Amino acid sequence: MRYPEFLKENGTIGFVAPSFGCAIEPYRAAFENARKKWEEEGFLLNLGPNCFAQDGTGISSLPEKCAKEFESYYLDQENDCLISCGGGELMCEILEYIDFEALKLAKPKWFMGYSDNTNLTFLLTTLCGTAAVYGPCAAAFGMEPWHRSLKDAMEILMGKRRRVDSYGMWEKESRKDEEHPLEPYHCTEKLEVKGFVPKNRETGEDVMEPSRHVAVEGRLIGGCMDCLVNLLGTKFDQVGTFLESYHKDGFIWFLESCDLNVFGIRRAMWQMEQAGWFRYVKGFLIGRPLCHRQEMMGLDQYGAVLPTAARHGVPIIMDVDLGHLPPMMPLVCGCYAKVLTENDRLEIDMLYR
């Protein structure tokens, strides 16, 4: 696994919009404030041509332009790392215009984003063998004051942090809107991590039991399920080769979802399993889905995941600080990790090997 050089003090942060940009409120004002804060910290900023564009469908601009922006900014030695402006809907359409072989041969560079940015964080890892950060997008850094999760993300990019811990409280309903673009996370809900371990590890039965203590280690891989199942079976799906390359380490799949309802999540779990993606799995980290606490025809978010995951007889940790209901722990996709839960506290040590 290739790990990029860390962002240095007074280094240059490049900003790209391979998905949505920051053209509309509250994202524009938030991004402007984030730029101000980064500049006060001494960083140089290099904005891509699509950061404020809005002439695309589900993305900032035409797919060809978004691909060109990302590829050129990744290859440009002026940028020490890249942060995506935002999430969106159709980043997948830019992939056919990106030369992943060129990215694979280039000097590795940190790229950070989440949600639709799974299309790049996941593929940089599985196609190019380069670690990427599944973490907050640029506009989030405009909040006043920063949540600890944002400080964690910056410290990961700068090489000052390799361990993240859960945050104790999470946001059910945001107060950020066009009139309040700099609102911090409105964390009102107590974190309740739900761990499950095999009831009989010796026989390998797919029966799980709740556990307040879970320990697992392996190589982190994953992202937003909405995007992952869309990639599955395409020419960009080289997961099988990637899994074989690191099979001795085993894998911890971190997964969360945005638009999928509970049945969509269950179908996604089944599809990834049937495609062989969960081969060599050591554990699952499941983030709070945007459809949190939804129930349809007797199926809830736990029933959407557990039946498939349990068949692999490995630890499962659910309601993790990950994804669309912030805060989210920034995770380095592709790195080796040691995960531990004690009651409702979760810690992840990331090892760059």
Tab-separated table of C-alpha atoms in Angstrom:
chain	number	residue	atom	x	y	z
A	1	MET	CA	0.000	0.000	0.000
A	2	ARG	CA	1.314	3.430	-0.938
A	3	TYR	CA	0.978	6.182	1.655
A	4	PRO	CA	1.375	9.793	0.487
A	5	GLU	CA	3.628	12.343	2.119
A	6	PHE	CA	1.856	14.294	4.825
A	7	LEU	CA	0.656	17.854	4.443
A	8	LYS	CA	3.329	20.137	5.844
A	9	GLU	CA	2.990	23.399	7.704
A	10	ASN	CA	2.463	26.141	5.088
A	11	GLY	CA	1.811	23.434	2.487
A	12	THR	CA	-0.620	23.727	-0.404
A	13	ILE	CA	-4.113	22.246	-0.234
A	14	GLY	CA	-5.750	21.690	-3.605
A	15	PHE	CA	-9.533	21.748	-3.879
A	16	VAL	CA	-11.463	19.878	-6.541
A	17	ALA	CA	-15.124	19.284	-7.294
A	18	PRO	CA	-15.431	15.827	-8.855
A	19	SER	CA	-18.943	15.747	-7.420
A	20	PHE	CA	-20.922	18.856	-6.368
A	21	GLY	CA	-19.001	22.063	-5.823
A	22	CYS	CA	-19.677	24.947	-3.453
A	23	ALA	CA	-21.731	27.111	-5.796
A	24	ILE	CA	-24.862	27.491	-3.662
A	25	GLU	CA	-25.639	28.313	-0.058
A	26	PRO	CA	-24.956	27.303	2.607
A	27	TYR	CA	-21.942	25.593	1.055
A	28	ARG	CA	-20.430	28.646	-0.601
A	29	ALA	CA	-20.343	30.752	2.563
A	30	ALA	CA	-19.097	27.784	4.564
A	31	PHE	CA	-16.311	27.106	2.061
A	32	GLU	CA	-15.302	30.764	2.022
A	33	ASN	CA	-15.013	30.724	5.804
A	34	ALA	CA	-13.059	27.480	5.674
A	35	ARG	CA	-10.626	29.081	3.230
A	36	LYS	CA	-10.184	31.979	5.622
A	37	LYS	CA	-9.452	29.624	8.512
A	38	TRP	CA	-6.939	27.571	6.500
A	39	GLU	CA	-5.165	30.709	5.303
A	40	GLU	CA	-4.947	31.945	8.899
A	41	GLU	CA	-3.233	28.659	9.707
A	42	GLY	CA	-0.648	29.438	7.051
A	43	PHE	CA	-1.731	27.034	4.319
A	44	LEU	CA	-1.651	27.937	0.640
A	45	LEU	CA	-4.843	27.139	-1.257
A	46	ASN	CA	-5.233	26.139	-4.878
A	47	LEU	CA	-8.840	26.115	-6.100
A	48	GLY	CA	-9.759	24.014	-9.096
A	49	PRO	CA	-11.843	25.508	-11.920
A	50	ASN	CA	-14.980	23.597	-10.872
A	51	CYS	CA	-15.114	24.561	-7.202
A	52	PHE	CA	-17.907	27.062	-7.841
A	53	ALA	CA	-19.257	25.528	-11.050
A	54	GLN	CA	-22.858	24.354	-11.353
A	55	ASP	CA	-23.271	23.440	-15.016
A	56	GLY	CA	-23.235	19.691	-14.493
A	57	THR	CA	-25.943	17.156	-13.642
A	58	GLY	CA	-25.418	15.660	-10.196
A	59	ILE	CA	-21.842	16.996	-10.283
A	60	SER	CA	-20.253	20.417	-10.575
A	61	SER	CA	-19.603	20.374	-14.320
A	62	LEU	CA	-19.427	18.060	-17.330
A	63	PRO	CA	-17.923	14.659	-16.471
A	64	GLU	CA	-14.964	15.243	-18.792
A	65	LYS	CA	-14.170	18.556	-17.075
A	66	CYS	CA	-14.495	17.075	-13.590
A	67	ALA	CA	-12.192	14.214	-14.529
A	68	LYS	CA	-9.638	16.593	-16.052
A	69	GLU	CA	-9.695	18.796	-12.949
A	70	PHE	CA	-9.127	15.883	-10.576
A	71	GLU	CA	-6.443	14.213	-12.664
A	72	SER	CA	-4.491	17.406	-13.325
A	73	TYR	CA	-4.644	18.512	-9.697
A	74	TYR	CA	-3.585	15.066	-8.514
A	75	LEU	CA	-0.611	15.002	-10.878
A	76	ASP	CA	0.374	18.642	-10.232
A	77	GLN	CA	3.261	18.673	-7.767
A	78	GLU	CA	2.141	22.079	-6.500
A	79	ASN	CA	-0.669	20.464	-4.520
A	80	ASP	CA	0.421	18.600	-1.416
A	81	CYS	CA	-3.019	17.046	-0.846
A	82	LEU	CA	-6.535	17.303	-2.276
A	83	ILE	CA	-9.855	17.860	-0.521
A	84	SER	CA	-13.145	17.421	-2.333
A	85	CYS	CA	-15.552	20.361	-2.237
A	86	GLY	CA	-18.586	18.179	-1.569
A	87	GLY	CA	-20.627	15.077	-2.216
A	88	GLY	CA	-23.251	14.692	-4.903
A	89	GLU	CA	-24.916	12.132	-7.123
A	90	LEU	CA	-23.108	11.204	-10.339
A	91	MET	CA	-19.371	11.206	-9.757
A	92	CYS	CA	-19.371	7.742	-11.297
A	93	GLU	CA	-19.744	9.371	-14.710
A	94	ILE	CA	-16.296	10.971	-14.510
A	95	LEU	CA	-14.456	7.672	-13.956
A	96	GLU	CA	-14.211	6.638	-17.614
A	97	TYR	CA	-12.312	9.857	-18.341
A	98	ILE	CA	-9.684	9.378	-15.602
A	99	ASP	CA	-6.381	7.700	-16.415
A	100	PHE	CA	-6.037	5.517	-13.310
A	101	GLU	CA	-2.836	4.020	-14.671
A	102	ALA	CA	-1.283	7.492	-14.645
A	103	LEU	CA	-2.448	7.998	-11.075
A	104	LYS	CA	-0.986	4.639	-10.120
A	105	LEU	CA	2.408	5.580	-11.529
A	106	ALA	CA	2.375	9.101	-10.093
A	107	LYS	CA	3.715	10.148	-6.732
A	108	PRO	CA	0.889	9.333	-4.287
A	109	LYS	CA	-1.175	12.187	-2.884
A	110	TRP	CA	-3.759	12.309	-0.114
A	111	PHE	CA	-7.323	12.765	-1.313
A	112	MET	CA	-10.120	13.293	1.191
A	113	GLY	CA	-13.901	13.223	0.823
A	114	TYR	CA	-16.869	11.008	1.563
A	115	SER	CA	-20.270	9.961	0.220
A	116	ASP	CA	-20.125	10.287	-3.604
A	117	ASN	CA	-16.355	10.634	-3.217
A	118	THR	CA	-16.307	6.899	-2.503
A	119	ASN	CA	-15.879	6.634	-6.264
A	120	LEU	CA	-12.358	7.967	-5.802
A	121	THR	CA	-11.349	7.031	-2.235
A	122	PHE	CA	-12.263	3.401	-2.965
A	123	LEU	CA	-10.752	3.249	-6.450
A	124	LEU	CA	-7.526	5.020	-5.505
A	125	THR	CA	-7.077	2.206	-2.993
A	126	THR	CA	-8.263	-0.797	-5.002
A	127	LEU	CA	-7.026	0.248	-8.462
A	128	CYS	CA	-3.936	2.286	-7.614
A	129	GLY	CA	-2.856	0.776	-4.301
A	130	THR	CA	-2.877	4.247	-2.760
A	131	ALA	CA	-4.373	5.078	0.636
A	132	ALA	CA	-7.067	7.788	0.748
A	133	VAL	CA	-9.037	9.446	3.543
A	134	TYR	CA	-12.757	8.800	3.864
A	135	GLY	CA	-13.494	12.027	5.693
A	136	PRO	CA	-15.227	15.410	5.622
A	137	CYS	CA	-15.492	17.576	2.516
A	138	ALA	CA	-14.225	21.149	2.300
A	139	ALA	CA	-17.400	23.042	3.235
A	140	ALA	CA	-17.629	21.287	6.597
A	141	PHE	CA	-14.472	23.095	7.692
A	142	GLY	CA	-16.334	26.401	7.580
A	143	MET	CA	-18.238	25.727	10.799
A	144	GLU	CA	-17.588	27.804	13.888
A	145	PRO	CA	-16.055	26.359	15.939
A	146	TRP	CA	-14.574	23.211	14.452
A	147	HIS	CA	-15.848	19.931	15.814
A	148	ARG	CA	-13.122	17.598	17.073
A	149	SER	CA	-13.703	15.322	14.073
A	150	LEU	CA	-12.499	18.082	11.728
A	151	LYS	CA	-9.350	18.568	13.771
A	152	ASP	CA	-8.818	14.816	13.592
A	153	ALA	CA	-9.132	14.905	9.798
A	154	MET	CA	-6.549	17.655	9.438
A	155	GLU	CA	-4.177	15.920	11.827
A	156	ILE	CA	-4.440	12.725	9.759
A	157	LEU	CA	-3.546	14.654	6.593
A	158	MET	CA	-0.617	16.218	8.443
A	159	GLY	CA	0.600	12.962	9.947
A	160	LYS	CA	-0.048	14.119	13.495
A	161	ARG	CA	-2.696	11.512	14.226
A	162	ARG	CA	-3.142	7.849	13.468
A	163	ARG	CA	-5.788	7.018	16.034
A	164	VAL	CA	-9.394	8.184	16.114
A	165	ASP	CA	-11.951	7.758	18.860
A	166	SER	CA	-15.727	7.980	18.792
A	167	TYR	CA	-17.208	11.338	19.753
A	168	GLY	CA	-19.877	10.482	22.301
A	169	MET	CA	-22.732	12.494	20.777
A	170	TRP	CA	-24.121	12.765	17.252
A	171	GLU	CA	-26.342	15.026	15.177
A	172	LYS	CA	-29.868	13.890	14.347
A	173	GLU	CA	-31.061	17.191	12.881
A	174	SER	CA	-28.757	19.851	11.464
A	175	ARG	CA	-29.205	23.565	12.137
A	176	LYS	CA	-27.085	24.529	9.156
A	177	ASP	CA	-29.034	26.271	6.393
A	178	GLU	CA	-28.746	29.200	3.985
A	179	GLU	CA	-29.184	31.719	6.800
A	180	HIS	CA	-26.838	29.865	9.174
A	181	PRO	CA	-24.033	28.502	6.974
A	182	LEU	CA	-21.436	28.355	9.756
A	183	GLU	CA	-23.484	26.401	12.294
A	184	PRO	CA	-21.510	23.664	14.043
A	185	TYR	CA	-22.842	20.137	14.409
A	186	HIS	CA	-25.973	20.044	16.573
A	187	CYS	CA	-25.088	16.925	18.557
A	188	THR	CA	-28.024	15.932	20.733
A	189	GLU	CA	-28.035	12.116	20.556
A	190	LYS	CA	-25.905	9.905	22.780
A	191	LEU	CA	-23.712	7.449	20.930
A	192	GLU	CA	-24.715	3.852	21.563
A	193	VAL	CA	-22.295	1.530	19.810
A	194	LYS	CA	-23.788	-1.894	19.156
A	195	GLY	CA	-21.285	-4.730	18.972
A	196	PHE	CA	-21.976	-8.309	17.938
A	197	VAL	CA	-19.673	-11.326	18.074
A	198	PRO	CA	-20.141	-14.947	16.974
A	199	LYS	CA	-21.938	-16.944	19.659
A	200	ASN	CA	-19.920	-20.067	18.930
A	201	ARG	CA	-16.632	-19.253	17.270
A	202	GLU	CA	-15.478	-22.871	17.212
A	203	THR	CA	-18.368	-24.169	15.095
A	204	GLY	CA	-18.578	-21.046	12.943
A	205	GLU	CA	-22.333	-20.759	13.360
A	206	ASP	CA	-23.840	-17.582	11.922
A	207	VAL	CA	-25.458	-16.767	15.261
A	208	MET	CA	-24.357	-13.488	16.791
A	209	GLU	CA	-24.706	-12.204	20.318
A	210	PRO	CA	-24.429	-8.631	21.617
A	211	SER	CA	-21.110	-7.662	23.158
A	212	ARG	CA	-19.921	-4.518	24.907
A	213	HIS	CA	-16.337	-5.480	24.117
A	214	VAL	CA	-15.215	-6.117	20.543
A	215	ALA	CA	-11.661	-6.331	19.228
A	216	VAL	CA	-10.736	-6.886	15.588
A	217	GLU	CA	-7.910	-5.998	13.229
A	218	GLY	CA	-7.405	-6.027	9.483
A	219	ARG	CA	-7.081	-3.729	6.480
A	220	LEU	CA	-9.727	-0.984	6.208
A	221	ILE	CA	-11.753	-0.873	3.004
A	222	GLY	CA	-15.188	0.517	2.166
A	223	GLY	CA	-17.227	3.690	1.857
A	224	CYS	CA	-20.787	4.604	0.930
A	225	MET	CA	-22.788	1.534	-0.105
A	226	ASP	CA	-24.827	3.557	-2.594
A	227	CYS	CA	-21.648	4.080	-4.619
A	228	LEU	CA	-19.996	0.737	-3.963
A	229	VAL	CA	-22.790	-1.389	-5.406
A	230	ASN	CA	-22.884	0.933	-8.412
A	231	LEU	CA	-19.211	0.149	-9.094
A	232	LEU	CA	-19.681	-3.573	-8.572
A	233	GLY	CA	-19.308	-5.570	-11.778
A	234	THR	CA	-17.990	-2.653	-13.847
A	235	LYS	CA	-14.519	-2.458	-15.358
A	236	PHE	CA	-13.543	-0.443	-12.277
A	237	ASP	CA	-14.310	-3.378	-10.024
A	238	GLN	CA	-10.945	-4.988	-9.359
A	239	VAL	CA	-11.763	-5.770	-5.750
A	240	GLY	CA	-11.007	-9.454	-6.208
A	241	THR	CA	-7.409	-8.740	-7.219
A	242	PHE	CA	-7.015	-6.269	-4.370
A	243	LEU	CA	-8.330	-8.760	-1.811
A	244	GLU	CA	-5.900	-11.417	-2.968
A	245	SER	CA	-3.001	-8.976	-2.673
A	246	TYR	CA	-3.668	-8.427	1.028
A	247	HIS	CA	-5.500	-11.611	1.985
A	248	LYS	CA	-3.037	-12.403	4.776
A	249	ASP	CA	-4.094	-9.218	6.568
A	250	GLY	CA	-7.816	-9.783	6.185
A	251	PHE	CA	-10.237	-6.878	5.830
A	252	ILE	CA	-12.456	-4.685	7.941
A	253	TRP	CA	-15.253	-3.356	5.765
A	254	PHE	CA	-16.488	0.086	6.827
A	255	LEU	CA	-19.871	0.782	5.298
A	256	GLU	CA	-22.531	3.485	5.509
A	257	SER	CA	-25.369	4.672	3.307
A	258	CYS	CA	-27.134	7.797	2.128
A	259	ASP	CA	-30.150	7.256	-0.125
A	260	LEU	CA	-30.673	3.546	0.534
A	261	ASN	CA	-33.627	2.554	2.672
A	262	VAL	CA	-33.377	-0.530	4.877
A	263	PHE	CA	-34.283	-2.866	2.032
A	264	GLY	CA	-31.757	-1.144	-0.226
A	265	ILE	CA	-29.092	-1.689	2.434
A	266	ARG	CA	-30.000	-5.356	2.734
A	267	ARG	CA	-29.853	-5.805	-1.055
A	268	ALA	CA	-26.478	-4.030	-1.127
A	269	MET	CA	-25.074	-6.329	1.555
A	270	TRP	CA	-26.296	-9.371	-0.368
A	271	GLN	CA	-24.871	-8.079	-3.649
A	272	MET	CA	-21.429	-7.367	-2.218
A	273	GLU	CA	-21.353	-10.758	-0.539
A	274	GLN	CA	-22.407	-12.645	-3.660
A	275	ALA	CA	-19.736	-10.817	-5.662
A	276	GLY	CA	-17.106	-12.213	-3.278
A	277	TRP	CA	-16.200	-8.854	-1.783
A	278	PHE	CA	-16.432	-10.173	1.775
A	279	ARG	CA	-13.847	-12.857	1.148
A	280	TYR	CA	-11.188	-12.699	3.889
A	281	VAL	CA	-13.369	-10.346	5.970
A	282	LYS	CA	-12.272	-9.944	9.595
A	283	GLY	CA	-14.995	-7.546	10.731
A	284	PHE	CA	-17.590	-4.936	9.801
A	285	LEU	CA	-17.874	-1.285	10.854
A	286	ILE	CA	-21.355	-0.036	9.992
A	287	GLY	CA	-22.059	3.696	10.181
A	288	ARG	CA	-25.382	5.279	11.053
A	289	PRO	CA	-27.437	5.275	7.846
A	290	LEU	CA	-29.333	8.393	6.844
A	291	CYS	CA	-32.461	6.233	7.249
A	292	HIS	CA	-31.521	5.816	10.933
A	293	ARG	CA	-34.202	4.060	12.991
A	294	GLN	CA	-36.339	3.473	9.921
A	295	GLU	CA	-38.505	0.377	9.849
A	296	MET	CA	-40.250	-1.067	6.797
A	297	MET	CA	-42.352	-4.231	6.860
A	298	GLY	CA	-40.644	-5.316	10.060
A	299	LEU	CA	-37.115	-4.668	8.784
A	300	ASP	CA	-34.918	-2.114	10.586
A	301	GLN	CA	-31.327	-0.973	10.026
A	302	TYR	CA	-29.952	-3.871	12.078
A	303	GLY	CA	-31.961	-6.509	10.241
A	304	ALA	CA	-30.718	-4.933	7.022
A	305	VAL	CA	-27.092	-5.751	7.862
A	306	LEU	CA	-26.825	-8.550	10.397
A	307	PRO	CA	-28.194	-11.551	8.435
A	308	THR	CA	-25.581	-11.181	5.691
A	309	ALA	CA	-22.690	-10.049	7.885
A	310	ALA	CA	-23.355	-12.766	10.466
A	311	ARG	CA	-22.774	-15.501	7.888
A	312	HIS	CA	-19.077	-14.661	7.992
A	313	GLY	CA	-18.680	-15.302	11.709
A	314	VAL	CA	-16.744	-12.108	12.411
A	315	PRO	CA	-17.309	-9.162	14.767
A	316	ILE	CA	-19.837	-6.539	13.669
A	317	ILE	CA	-19.922	-3.012	15.099
A	318	MET	CA	-22.950	-0.869	14.256
A	319	ASP	CA	-24.004	2.776	14.706
A	320	VAL	CA	-20.382	3.846	14.273
A	321	ASP	CA	-19.446	7.536	13.913
A	322	LEU	CA	-19.175	7.239	10.157
A	323	GLY	CA	-21.009	8.832	7.265
A	324	HIS	CA	-24.019	11.044	6.731
A	325	LEU	CA	-25.158	11.619	10.325
A	326	PRO	CA	-22.160	13.489	11.758
A	327	PRO	CA	-19.709	13.568	13.301
A	328	MET	CA	-17.667	11.047	11.359
A	329	MET	CA	-14.329	9.516	12.243
A	330	PRO	CA	-11.946	10.092	9.318
A	331	LEU	CA	-10.640	6.698	8.195
A	332	VAL	CA	-7.667	5.915	6.005
A	333	CYS	CA	-8.960	3.568	3.321
A	334	GLY	CA	-6.361	0.893	2.643
A	335	CYS	CA	-4.451	1.033	5.914
A	336	TYR	CA	-4.148	-1.725	8.504
A	337	ALA	CA	-6.202	-1.018	11.605
A	338	LYS	CA	-6.813	-2.269	15.122
A	339	VAL	CA	-10.366	-1.664	16.305
A	340	LEU	CA	-11.586	-1.851	19.886
A	341	THR	CA	-14.907	-1.118	21.545
A	342	GLU	CA	-15.438	-0.791	25.275
A	343	ASN	CA	-19.086	-0.161	26.115
A	344	ASP	CA	-20.071	2.803	23.887
A	345	ARG	CA	-16.523	3.914	23.138
A	346	LEU	CA	-14.819	2.988	19.890
A	347	GLU	CA	-11.177	3.518	19.029
A	348	ILE	CA	-9.372	2.782	15.792
A	349	ASP	CA	-5.593	2.663	15.544
A	350	MET	CA	-4.393	2.985	11.954
A	351	LEU	CA	-1.055	1.494	10.980
A	352	TYR	CA	0.564	2.528	7.714
A	353	ARG	CA	2.016	-0.705	6.456
